[in-house]
Tab-separated table of C-alpha atoms and ligand atoms in Angstrom:
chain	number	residue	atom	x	y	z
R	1	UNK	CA	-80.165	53.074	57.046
R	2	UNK	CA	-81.590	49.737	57.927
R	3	UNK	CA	-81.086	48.590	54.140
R	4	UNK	CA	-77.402	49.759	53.766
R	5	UNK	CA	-76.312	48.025	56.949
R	6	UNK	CA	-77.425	44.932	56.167
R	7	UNK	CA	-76.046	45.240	52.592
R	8	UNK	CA	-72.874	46.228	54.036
R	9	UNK	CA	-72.669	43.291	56.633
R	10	UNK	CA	-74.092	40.426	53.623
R	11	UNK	CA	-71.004	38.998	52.353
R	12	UNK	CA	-71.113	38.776	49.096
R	13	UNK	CA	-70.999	34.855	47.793
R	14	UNK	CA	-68.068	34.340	45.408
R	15	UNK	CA	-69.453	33.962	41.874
R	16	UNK	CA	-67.434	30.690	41.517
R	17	UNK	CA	-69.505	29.416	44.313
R	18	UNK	CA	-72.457	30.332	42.426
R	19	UNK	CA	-71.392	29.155	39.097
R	20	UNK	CA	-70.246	25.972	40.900
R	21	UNK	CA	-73.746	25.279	42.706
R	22	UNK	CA	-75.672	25.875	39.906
R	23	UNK	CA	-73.905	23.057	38.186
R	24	UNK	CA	-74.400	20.678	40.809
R	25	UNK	CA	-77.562	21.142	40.903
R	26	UNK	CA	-77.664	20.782	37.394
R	27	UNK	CA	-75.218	18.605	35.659
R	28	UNK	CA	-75.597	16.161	38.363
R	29	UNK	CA	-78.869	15.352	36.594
R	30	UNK	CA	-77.847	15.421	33.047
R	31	UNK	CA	-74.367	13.541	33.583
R	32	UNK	CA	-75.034	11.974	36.315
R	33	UNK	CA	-72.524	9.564	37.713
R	34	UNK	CA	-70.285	11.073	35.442
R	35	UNK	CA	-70.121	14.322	37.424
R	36	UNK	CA	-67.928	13.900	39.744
R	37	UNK	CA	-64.899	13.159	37.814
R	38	UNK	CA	-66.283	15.696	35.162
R	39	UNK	CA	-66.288	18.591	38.324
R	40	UNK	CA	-62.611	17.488	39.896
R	41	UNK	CA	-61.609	18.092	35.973
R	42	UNK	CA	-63.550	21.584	35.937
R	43	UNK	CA	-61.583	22.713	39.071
R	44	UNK	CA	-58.291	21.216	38.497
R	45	UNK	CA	-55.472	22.749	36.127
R	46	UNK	CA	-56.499	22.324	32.402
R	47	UNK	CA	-54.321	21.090	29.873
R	48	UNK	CA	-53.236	22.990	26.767
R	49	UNK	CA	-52.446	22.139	23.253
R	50	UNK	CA	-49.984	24.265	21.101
R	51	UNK	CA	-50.800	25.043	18.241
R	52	UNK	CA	-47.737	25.480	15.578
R	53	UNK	CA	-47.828	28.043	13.302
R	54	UNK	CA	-47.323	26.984	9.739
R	55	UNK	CA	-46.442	30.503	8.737
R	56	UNK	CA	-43.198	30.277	10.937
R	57	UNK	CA	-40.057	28.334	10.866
R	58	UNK	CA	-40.740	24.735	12.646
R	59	UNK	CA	-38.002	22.931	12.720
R	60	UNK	CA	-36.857	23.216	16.194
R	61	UNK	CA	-40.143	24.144	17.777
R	62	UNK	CA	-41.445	20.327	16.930
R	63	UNK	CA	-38.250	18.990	17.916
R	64	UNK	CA	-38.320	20.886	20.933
R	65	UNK	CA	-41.789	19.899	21.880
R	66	UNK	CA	-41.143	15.976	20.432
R	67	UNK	CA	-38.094	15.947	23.163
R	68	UNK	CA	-40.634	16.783	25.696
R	69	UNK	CA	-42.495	13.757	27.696
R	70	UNK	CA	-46.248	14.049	26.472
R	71	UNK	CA	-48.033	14.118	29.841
R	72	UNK	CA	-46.321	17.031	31.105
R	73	UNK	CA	-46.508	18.530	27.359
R	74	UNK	CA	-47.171	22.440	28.615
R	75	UNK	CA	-45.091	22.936	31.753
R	76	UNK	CA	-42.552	21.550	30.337
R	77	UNK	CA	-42.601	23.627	26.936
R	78	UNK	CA	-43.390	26.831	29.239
R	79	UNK	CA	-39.879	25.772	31.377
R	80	UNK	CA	-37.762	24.397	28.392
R	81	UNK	CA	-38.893	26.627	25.284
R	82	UNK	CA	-38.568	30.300	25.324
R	83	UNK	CA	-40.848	31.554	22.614
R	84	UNK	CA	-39.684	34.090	20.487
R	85	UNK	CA	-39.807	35.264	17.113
R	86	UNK	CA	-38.249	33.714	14.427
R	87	UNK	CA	-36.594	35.432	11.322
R	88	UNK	CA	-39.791	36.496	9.620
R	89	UNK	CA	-40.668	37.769	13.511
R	90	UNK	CA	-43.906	35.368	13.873
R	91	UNK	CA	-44.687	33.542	16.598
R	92	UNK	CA	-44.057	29.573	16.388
R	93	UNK	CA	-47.313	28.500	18.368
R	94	UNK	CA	-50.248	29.542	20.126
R	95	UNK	CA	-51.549	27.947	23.315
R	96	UNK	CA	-55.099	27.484	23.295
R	97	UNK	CA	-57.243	23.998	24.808
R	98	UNK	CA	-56.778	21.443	22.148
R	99	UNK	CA	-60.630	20.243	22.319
R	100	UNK	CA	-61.156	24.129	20.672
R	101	UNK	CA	-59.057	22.214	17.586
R	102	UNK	CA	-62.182	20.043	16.809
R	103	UNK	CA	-64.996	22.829	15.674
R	104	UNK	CA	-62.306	24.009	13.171
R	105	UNK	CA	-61.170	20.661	12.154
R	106	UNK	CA	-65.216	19.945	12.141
R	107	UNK	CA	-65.694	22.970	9.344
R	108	UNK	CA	-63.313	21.196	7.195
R	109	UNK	CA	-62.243	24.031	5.099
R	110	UNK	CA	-61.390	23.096	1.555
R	111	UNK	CA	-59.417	25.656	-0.686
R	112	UNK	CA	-61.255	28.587	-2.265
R	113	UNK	CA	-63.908	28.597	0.171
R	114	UNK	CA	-65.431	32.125	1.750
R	115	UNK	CA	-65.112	31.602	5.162
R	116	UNK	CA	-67.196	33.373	8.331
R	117	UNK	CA	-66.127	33.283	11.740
R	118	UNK	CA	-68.687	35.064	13.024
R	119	UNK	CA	-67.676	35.198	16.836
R	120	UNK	CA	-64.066	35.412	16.309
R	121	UNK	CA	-62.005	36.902	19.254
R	122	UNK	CA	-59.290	36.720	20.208
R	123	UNK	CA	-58.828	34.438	17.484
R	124	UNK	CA	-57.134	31.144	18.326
R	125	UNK	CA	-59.887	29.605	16.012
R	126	UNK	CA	-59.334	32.495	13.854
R	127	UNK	CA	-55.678	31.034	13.043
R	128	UNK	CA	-56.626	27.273	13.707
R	129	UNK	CA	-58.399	28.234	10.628
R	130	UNK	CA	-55.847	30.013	9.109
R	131	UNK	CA	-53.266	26.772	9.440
R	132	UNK	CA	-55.135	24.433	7.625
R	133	UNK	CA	-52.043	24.347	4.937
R	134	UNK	CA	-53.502	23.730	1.159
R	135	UNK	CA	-56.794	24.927	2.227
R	136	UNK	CA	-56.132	27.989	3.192
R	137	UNK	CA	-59.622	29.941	2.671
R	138	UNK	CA	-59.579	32.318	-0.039
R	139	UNK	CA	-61.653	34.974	1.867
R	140	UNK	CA	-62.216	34.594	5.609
R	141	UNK	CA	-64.316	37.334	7.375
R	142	UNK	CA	-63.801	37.699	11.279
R	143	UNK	CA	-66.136	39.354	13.310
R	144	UNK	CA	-66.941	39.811	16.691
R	145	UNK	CA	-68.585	42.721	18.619
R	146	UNK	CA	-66.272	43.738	20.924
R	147	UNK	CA	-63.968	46.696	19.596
R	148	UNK	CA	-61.368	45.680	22.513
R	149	UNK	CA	-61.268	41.991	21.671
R	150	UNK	CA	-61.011	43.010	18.369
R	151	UNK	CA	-57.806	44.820	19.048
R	152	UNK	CA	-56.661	41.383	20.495
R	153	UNK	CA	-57.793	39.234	17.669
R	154	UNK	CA	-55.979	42.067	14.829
R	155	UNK	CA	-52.723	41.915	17.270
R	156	UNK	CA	-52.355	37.608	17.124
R	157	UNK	CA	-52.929	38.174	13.482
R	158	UNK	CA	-49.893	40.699	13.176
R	159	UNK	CA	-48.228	38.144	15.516
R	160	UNK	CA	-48.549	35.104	13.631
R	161	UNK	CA	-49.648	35.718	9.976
R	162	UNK	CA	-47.607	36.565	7.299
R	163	UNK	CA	-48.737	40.231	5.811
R	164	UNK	CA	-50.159	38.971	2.434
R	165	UNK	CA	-52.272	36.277	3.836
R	166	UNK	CA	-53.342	38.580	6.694
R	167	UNK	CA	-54.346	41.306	3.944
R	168	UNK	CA	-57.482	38.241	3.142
R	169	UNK	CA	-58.757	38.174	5.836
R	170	UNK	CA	-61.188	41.102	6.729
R	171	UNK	CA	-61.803	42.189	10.508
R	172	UNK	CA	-65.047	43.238	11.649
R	173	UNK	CA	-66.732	44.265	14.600
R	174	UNK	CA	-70.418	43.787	13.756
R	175	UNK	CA	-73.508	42.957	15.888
R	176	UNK	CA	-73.171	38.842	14.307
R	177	UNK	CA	-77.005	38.639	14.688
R	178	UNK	CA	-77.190	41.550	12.265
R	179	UNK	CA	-75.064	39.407	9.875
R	180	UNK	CA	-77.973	37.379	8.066
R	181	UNK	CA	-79.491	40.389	6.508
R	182	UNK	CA	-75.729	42.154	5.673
R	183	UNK	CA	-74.703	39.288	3.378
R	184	UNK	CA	-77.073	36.370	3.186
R	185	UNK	CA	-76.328	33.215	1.541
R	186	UNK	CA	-72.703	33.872	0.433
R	187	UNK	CA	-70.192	31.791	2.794
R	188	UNK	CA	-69.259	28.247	2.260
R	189	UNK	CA	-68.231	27.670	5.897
R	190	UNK	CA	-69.483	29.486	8.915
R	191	UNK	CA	-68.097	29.229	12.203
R	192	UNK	CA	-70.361	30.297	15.157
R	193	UNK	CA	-68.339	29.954	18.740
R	194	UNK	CA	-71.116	31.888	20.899
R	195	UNK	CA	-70.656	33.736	23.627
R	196	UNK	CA	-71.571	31.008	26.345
R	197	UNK	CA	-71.127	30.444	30.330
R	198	UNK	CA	-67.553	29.184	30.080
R	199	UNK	CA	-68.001	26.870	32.917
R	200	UNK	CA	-64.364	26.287	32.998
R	201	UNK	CA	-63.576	30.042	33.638
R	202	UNK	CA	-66.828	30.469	35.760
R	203	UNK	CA	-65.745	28.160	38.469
R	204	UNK	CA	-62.380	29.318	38.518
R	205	UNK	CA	-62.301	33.226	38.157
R	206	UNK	CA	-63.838	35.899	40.194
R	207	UNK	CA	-63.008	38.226	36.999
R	208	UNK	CA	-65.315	38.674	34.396
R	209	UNK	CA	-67.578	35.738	35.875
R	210	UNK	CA	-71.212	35.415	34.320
R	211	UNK	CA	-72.311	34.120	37.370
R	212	UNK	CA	-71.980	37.386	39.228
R	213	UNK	CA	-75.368	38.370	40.694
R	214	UNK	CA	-75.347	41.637	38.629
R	215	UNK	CA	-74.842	39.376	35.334
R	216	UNK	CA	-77.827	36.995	36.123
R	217	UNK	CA	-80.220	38.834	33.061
R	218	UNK	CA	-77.448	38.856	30.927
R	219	UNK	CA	-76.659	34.802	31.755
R	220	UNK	CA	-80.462	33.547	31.287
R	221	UNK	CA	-80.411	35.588	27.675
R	222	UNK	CA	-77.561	33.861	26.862
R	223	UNK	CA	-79.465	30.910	25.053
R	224	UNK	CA	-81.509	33.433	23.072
R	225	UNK	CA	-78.279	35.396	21.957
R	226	UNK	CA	-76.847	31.872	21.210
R	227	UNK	CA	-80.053	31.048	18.997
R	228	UNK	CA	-79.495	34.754	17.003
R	229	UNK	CA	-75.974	33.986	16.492
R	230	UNK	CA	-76.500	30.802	15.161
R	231	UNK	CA	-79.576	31.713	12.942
R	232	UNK	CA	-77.594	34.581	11.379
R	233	UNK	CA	-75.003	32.344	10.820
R	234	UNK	CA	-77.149	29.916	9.025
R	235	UNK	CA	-78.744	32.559	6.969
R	236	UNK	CA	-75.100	33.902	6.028
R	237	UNK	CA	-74.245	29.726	4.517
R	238	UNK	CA	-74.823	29.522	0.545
R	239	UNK	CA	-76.950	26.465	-0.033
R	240	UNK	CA	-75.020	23.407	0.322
R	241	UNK	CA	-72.637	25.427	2.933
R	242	UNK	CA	-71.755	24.039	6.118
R	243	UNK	CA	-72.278	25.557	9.904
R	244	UNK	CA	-70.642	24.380	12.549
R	245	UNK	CA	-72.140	25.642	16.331
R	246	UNK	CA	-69.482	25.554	19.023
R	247	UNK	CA	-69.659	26.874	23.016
R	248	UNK	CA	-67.392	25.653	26.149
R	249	UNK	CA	-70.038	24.644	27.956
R	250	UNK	CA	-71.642	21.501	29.337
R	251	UNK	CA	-75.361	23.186	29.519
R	252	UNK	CA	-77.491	21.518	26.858
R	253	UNK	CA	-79.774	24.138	26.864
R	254	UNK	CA	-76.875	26.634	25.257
R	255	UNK	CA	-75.630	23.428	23.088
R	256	UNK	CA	-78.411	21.051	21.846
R	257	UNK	CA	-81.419	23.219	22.726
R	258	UNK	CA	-80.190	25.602	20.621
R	259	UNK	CA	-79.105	23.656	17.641
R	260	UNK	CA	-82.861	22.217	17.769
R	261	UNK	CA	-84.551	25.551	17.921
R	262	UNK	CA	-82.563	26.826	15.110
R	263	UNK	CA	-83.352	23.822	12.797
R	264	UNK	CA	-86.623	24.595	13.981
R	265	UNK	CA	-86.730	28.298	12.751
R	266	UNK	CA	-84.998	27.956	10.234
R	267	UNK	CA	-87.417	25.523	8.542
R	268	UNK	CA	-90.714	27.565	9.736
R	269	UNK	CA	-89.307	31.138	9.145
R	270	UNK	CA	-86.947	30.940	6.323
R	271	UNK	CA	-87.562	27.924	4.678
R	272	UNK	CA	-84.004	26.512	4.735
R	273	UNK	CA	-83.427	22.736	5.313
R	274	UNK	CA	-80.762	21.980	7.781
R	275	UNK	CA	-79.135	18.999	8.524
R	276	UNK	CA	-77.361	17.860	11.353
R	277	UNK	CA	-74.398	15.902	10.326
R	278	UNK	CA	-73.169	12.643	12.569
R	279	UNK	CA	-70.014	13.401	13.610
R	280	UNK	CA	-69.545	10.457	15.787
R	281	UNK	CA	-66.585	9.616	13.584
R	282	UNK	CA	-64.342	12.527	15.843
R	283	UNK	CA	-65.403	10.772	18.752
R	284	UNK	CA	-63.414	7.315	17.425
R	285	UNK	CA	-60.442	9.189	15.579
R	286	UNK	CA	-60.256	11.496	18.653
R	287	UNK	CA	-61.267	9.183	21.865
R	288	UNK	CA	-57.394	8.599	22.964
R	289	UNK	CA	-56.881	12.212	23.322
R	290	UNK	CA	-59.865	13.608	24.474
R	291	UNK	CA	-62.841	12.345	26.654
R	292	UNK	CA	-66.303	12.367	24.250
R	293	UNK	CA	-70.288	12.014	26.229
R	294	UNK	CA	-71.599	8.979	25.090
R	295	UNK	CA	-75.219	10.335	25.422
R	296	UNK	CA	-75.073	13.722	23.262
R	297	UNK	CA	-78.086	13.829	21.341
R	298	UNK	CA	-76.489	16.033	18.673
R	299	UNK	CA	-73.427	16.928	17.778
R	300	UNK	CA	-70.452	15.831	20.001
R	301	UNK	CA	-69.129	16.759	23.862
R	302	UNK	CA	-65.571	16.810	24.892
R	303	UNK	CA	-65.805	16.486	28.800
R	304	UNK	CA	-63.383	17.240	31.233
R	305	UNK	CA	-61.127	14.493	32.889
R	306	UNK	CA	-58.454	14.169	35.617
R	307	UNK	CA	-56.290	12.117	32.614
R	308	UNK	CA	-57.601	14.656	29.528
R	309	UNK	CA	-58.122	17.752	31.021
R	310	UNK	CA	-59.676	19.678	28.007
R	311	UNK	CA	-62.987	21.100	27.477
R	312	UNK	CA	-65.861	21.379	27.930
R	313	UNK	CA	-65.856	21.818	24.275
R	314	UNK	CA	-69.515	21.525	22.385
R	315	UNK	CA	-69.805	21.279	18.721
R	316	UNK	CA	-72.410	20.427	16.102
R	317	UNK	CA	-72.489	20.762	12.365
R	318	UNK	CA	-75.488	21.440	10.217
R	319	UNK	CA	-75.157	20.817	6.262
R	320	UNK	CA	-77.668	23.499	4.459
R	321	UNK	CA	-79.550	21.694	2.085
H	401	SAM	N1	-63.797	32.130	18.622
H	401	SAM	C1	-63.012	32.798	19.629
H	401	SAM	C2	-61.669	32.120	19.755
H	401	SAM	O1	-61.549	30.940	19.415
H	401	SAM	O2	-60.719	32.778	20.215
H	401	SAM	C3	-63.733	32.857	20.970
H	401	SAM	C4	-65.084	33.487	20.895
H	401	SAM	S1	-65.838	33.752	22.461
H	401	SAM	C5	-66.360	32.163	22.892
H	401	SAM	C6	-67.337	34.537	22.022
H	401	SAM	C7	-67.168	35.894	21.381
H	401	SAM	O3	-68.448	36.355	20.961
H	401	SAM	C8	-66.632	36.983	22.304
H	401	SAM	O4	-65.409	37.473	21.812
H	401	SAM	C9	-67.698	38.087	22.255
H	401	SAM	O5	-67.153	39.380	22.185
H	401	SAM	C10	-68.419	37.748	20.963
H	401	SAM	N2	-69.813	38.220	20.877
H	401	SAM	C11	-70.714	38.362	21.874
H	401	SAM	N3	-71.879	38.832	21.374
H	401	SAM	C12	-71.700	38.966	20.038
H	401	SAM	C13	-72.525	39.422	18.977
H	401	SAM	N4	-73.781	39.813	19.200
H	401	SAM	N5	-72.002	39.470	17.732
H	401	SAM	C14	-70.717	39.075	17.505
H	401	SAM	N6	-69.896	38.645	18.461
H	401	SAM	C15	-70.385	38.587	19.714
């Protein structure tokens, strides 16, 4: 009796307070004076970027969203444009943060290439990848795990891609970890976007939050689930393919940690020579639009900001040699 009452009487602490604390305590040390602004971003209204479908009829989508007044790009296209489907009944854009553009536009897909996304739902990378015009994979293979996100990622494909490309791409719902010894060494481009602690949603949402108490094991394995995902991913590249590692998180232990460790293994285990490409060029082609860390040791960090509200978005890419 004593133990229920005084489990009934606890309040429970919100799981954004949790998810909140523990990055204080923590990326107060690795960005240090840089937190602050990087936290007001976290917990203030993000910023979208819409993504226009290709496979739809444009022309007065752009103009719509070219009449619109850039810094209030999204309110203003949710107030002025109602979306609806055009005469081939797809969808004319998808709204998604535009700092998850940058791992696609990373992969560089080039025409003909086999294509894995191994953590793909519910598939606004899916179709970034889909709209890269003349290189449009030849074979892209989606996976992800979860039969219900799955349903979601199968549903924006019906809603946006025209039936014959869609028939390319196949849908899976595999274990991605399992994925190295399924089809080794046959992909050109491999996308892993890991399951991470989505600091944006964590500090934000009660729902689904990784930082309830109940979640905790589930949260400290994420690194090791990251470092699976990312080794099967590197054991599903053909030699001279290209990986590129994303999450949408600021913790360096589920961004560069892991890239290292996989390098690592992959070298030790498997005896596969991975590079880690420089892709500091993104950070001057992109550094009007989005805010980059200076002090990433590998691959690049899109940080939030009052004035670029995107992110966080990690992303590395390793060439296998
Ligand atoms: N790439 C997606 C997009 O842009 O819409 C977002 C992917 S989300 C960050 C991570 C995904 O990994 C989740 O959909 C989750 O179901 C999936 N996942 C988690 N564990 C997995 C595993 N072992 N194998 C494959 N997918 C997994």
């Amino acid at each position: 009796i004593f133990f229920s009452l005084k489990a009934a009487t606890t309040p429970r602490i919100p799981s954004t307070r949790l998810a909140l604390h523990h990055f204080d305590v923590n990326y107060s040390l690795q960005l240090k004076e840089l937190w602050p602004s990087v936290r007001a971003g976290l917990l203030c209204e993000q910023k979208y970027g819409a993504l226009l479908n290709n496979f739809s009829s444009l022309d007065y989508v752009t103009q719509e969203l070219e009449l619109l007044n850039a810094t209030d790009f999204v309110s203003e296209a949710c107030k002025k444009v109602q979306q609806s489907p055009d005469i081939l009944g797809l969808l004319n854009y998808y709204l998604m943060d535009a700092a998850s553009l940058l791992p696609v536009l990373a992969l560089n897909v080039q025409r003909g290439d086999f294509v894995l996304d191994l953590c793909a739902a519910p598939g606004g990378k899916t179709l970034a990848l889909l709209q890269t015009g003349c290189a449009l994979p030849t074979n892209l293979a989606a996976n992800d795990i979860s039969i219900s996100r799955a349903k979601r990622l199968h549903q924006i494909l019906r809603n946006y891609i025209p039936t014959e490309i869609r028939e390319a791409v196949s849908v899976t719902t595999c274990d991605g970890r399992d994925w190295g010894q399924l089809g080794g060494g046959t992909f050109h481009k491999v996308l892993v976007d890991v399951p991470c602690t989505t600091d944006r949603h964590s500090v934000m949402e009660e729902d689904n939050n990784i930082f309830h108490k109940r979640r905790t094991k589930e949260r400290q394995m994420l690194p090791m689930l990251q470092l699976q995902l990312l080794m099967a991913g590197i054991l599903a590249t053909k030699p001279g393919g290209e990986v590129v590692y994303s999450t949408c998180s600021l913790s360096p232990l589920q961004n560069e940690h892991v890239i290292e460790r996989a390098v690592e293994i992959a070298e030790t285990q498997f005896n596969i020579n991975m590079h880690v490409e420089d892709l500091s060029h993104f950070r001057t082609l992109f550094q009007d639009m989005f805010s980059f860390f200076s002090d990433c040791r590998l691959g690049e960090l899109v940080l939030p900001h009052l004035t670029a509200n995107f992110g966080p978005m990690y992303f590395c890419k390793l060439c296998r040699v």
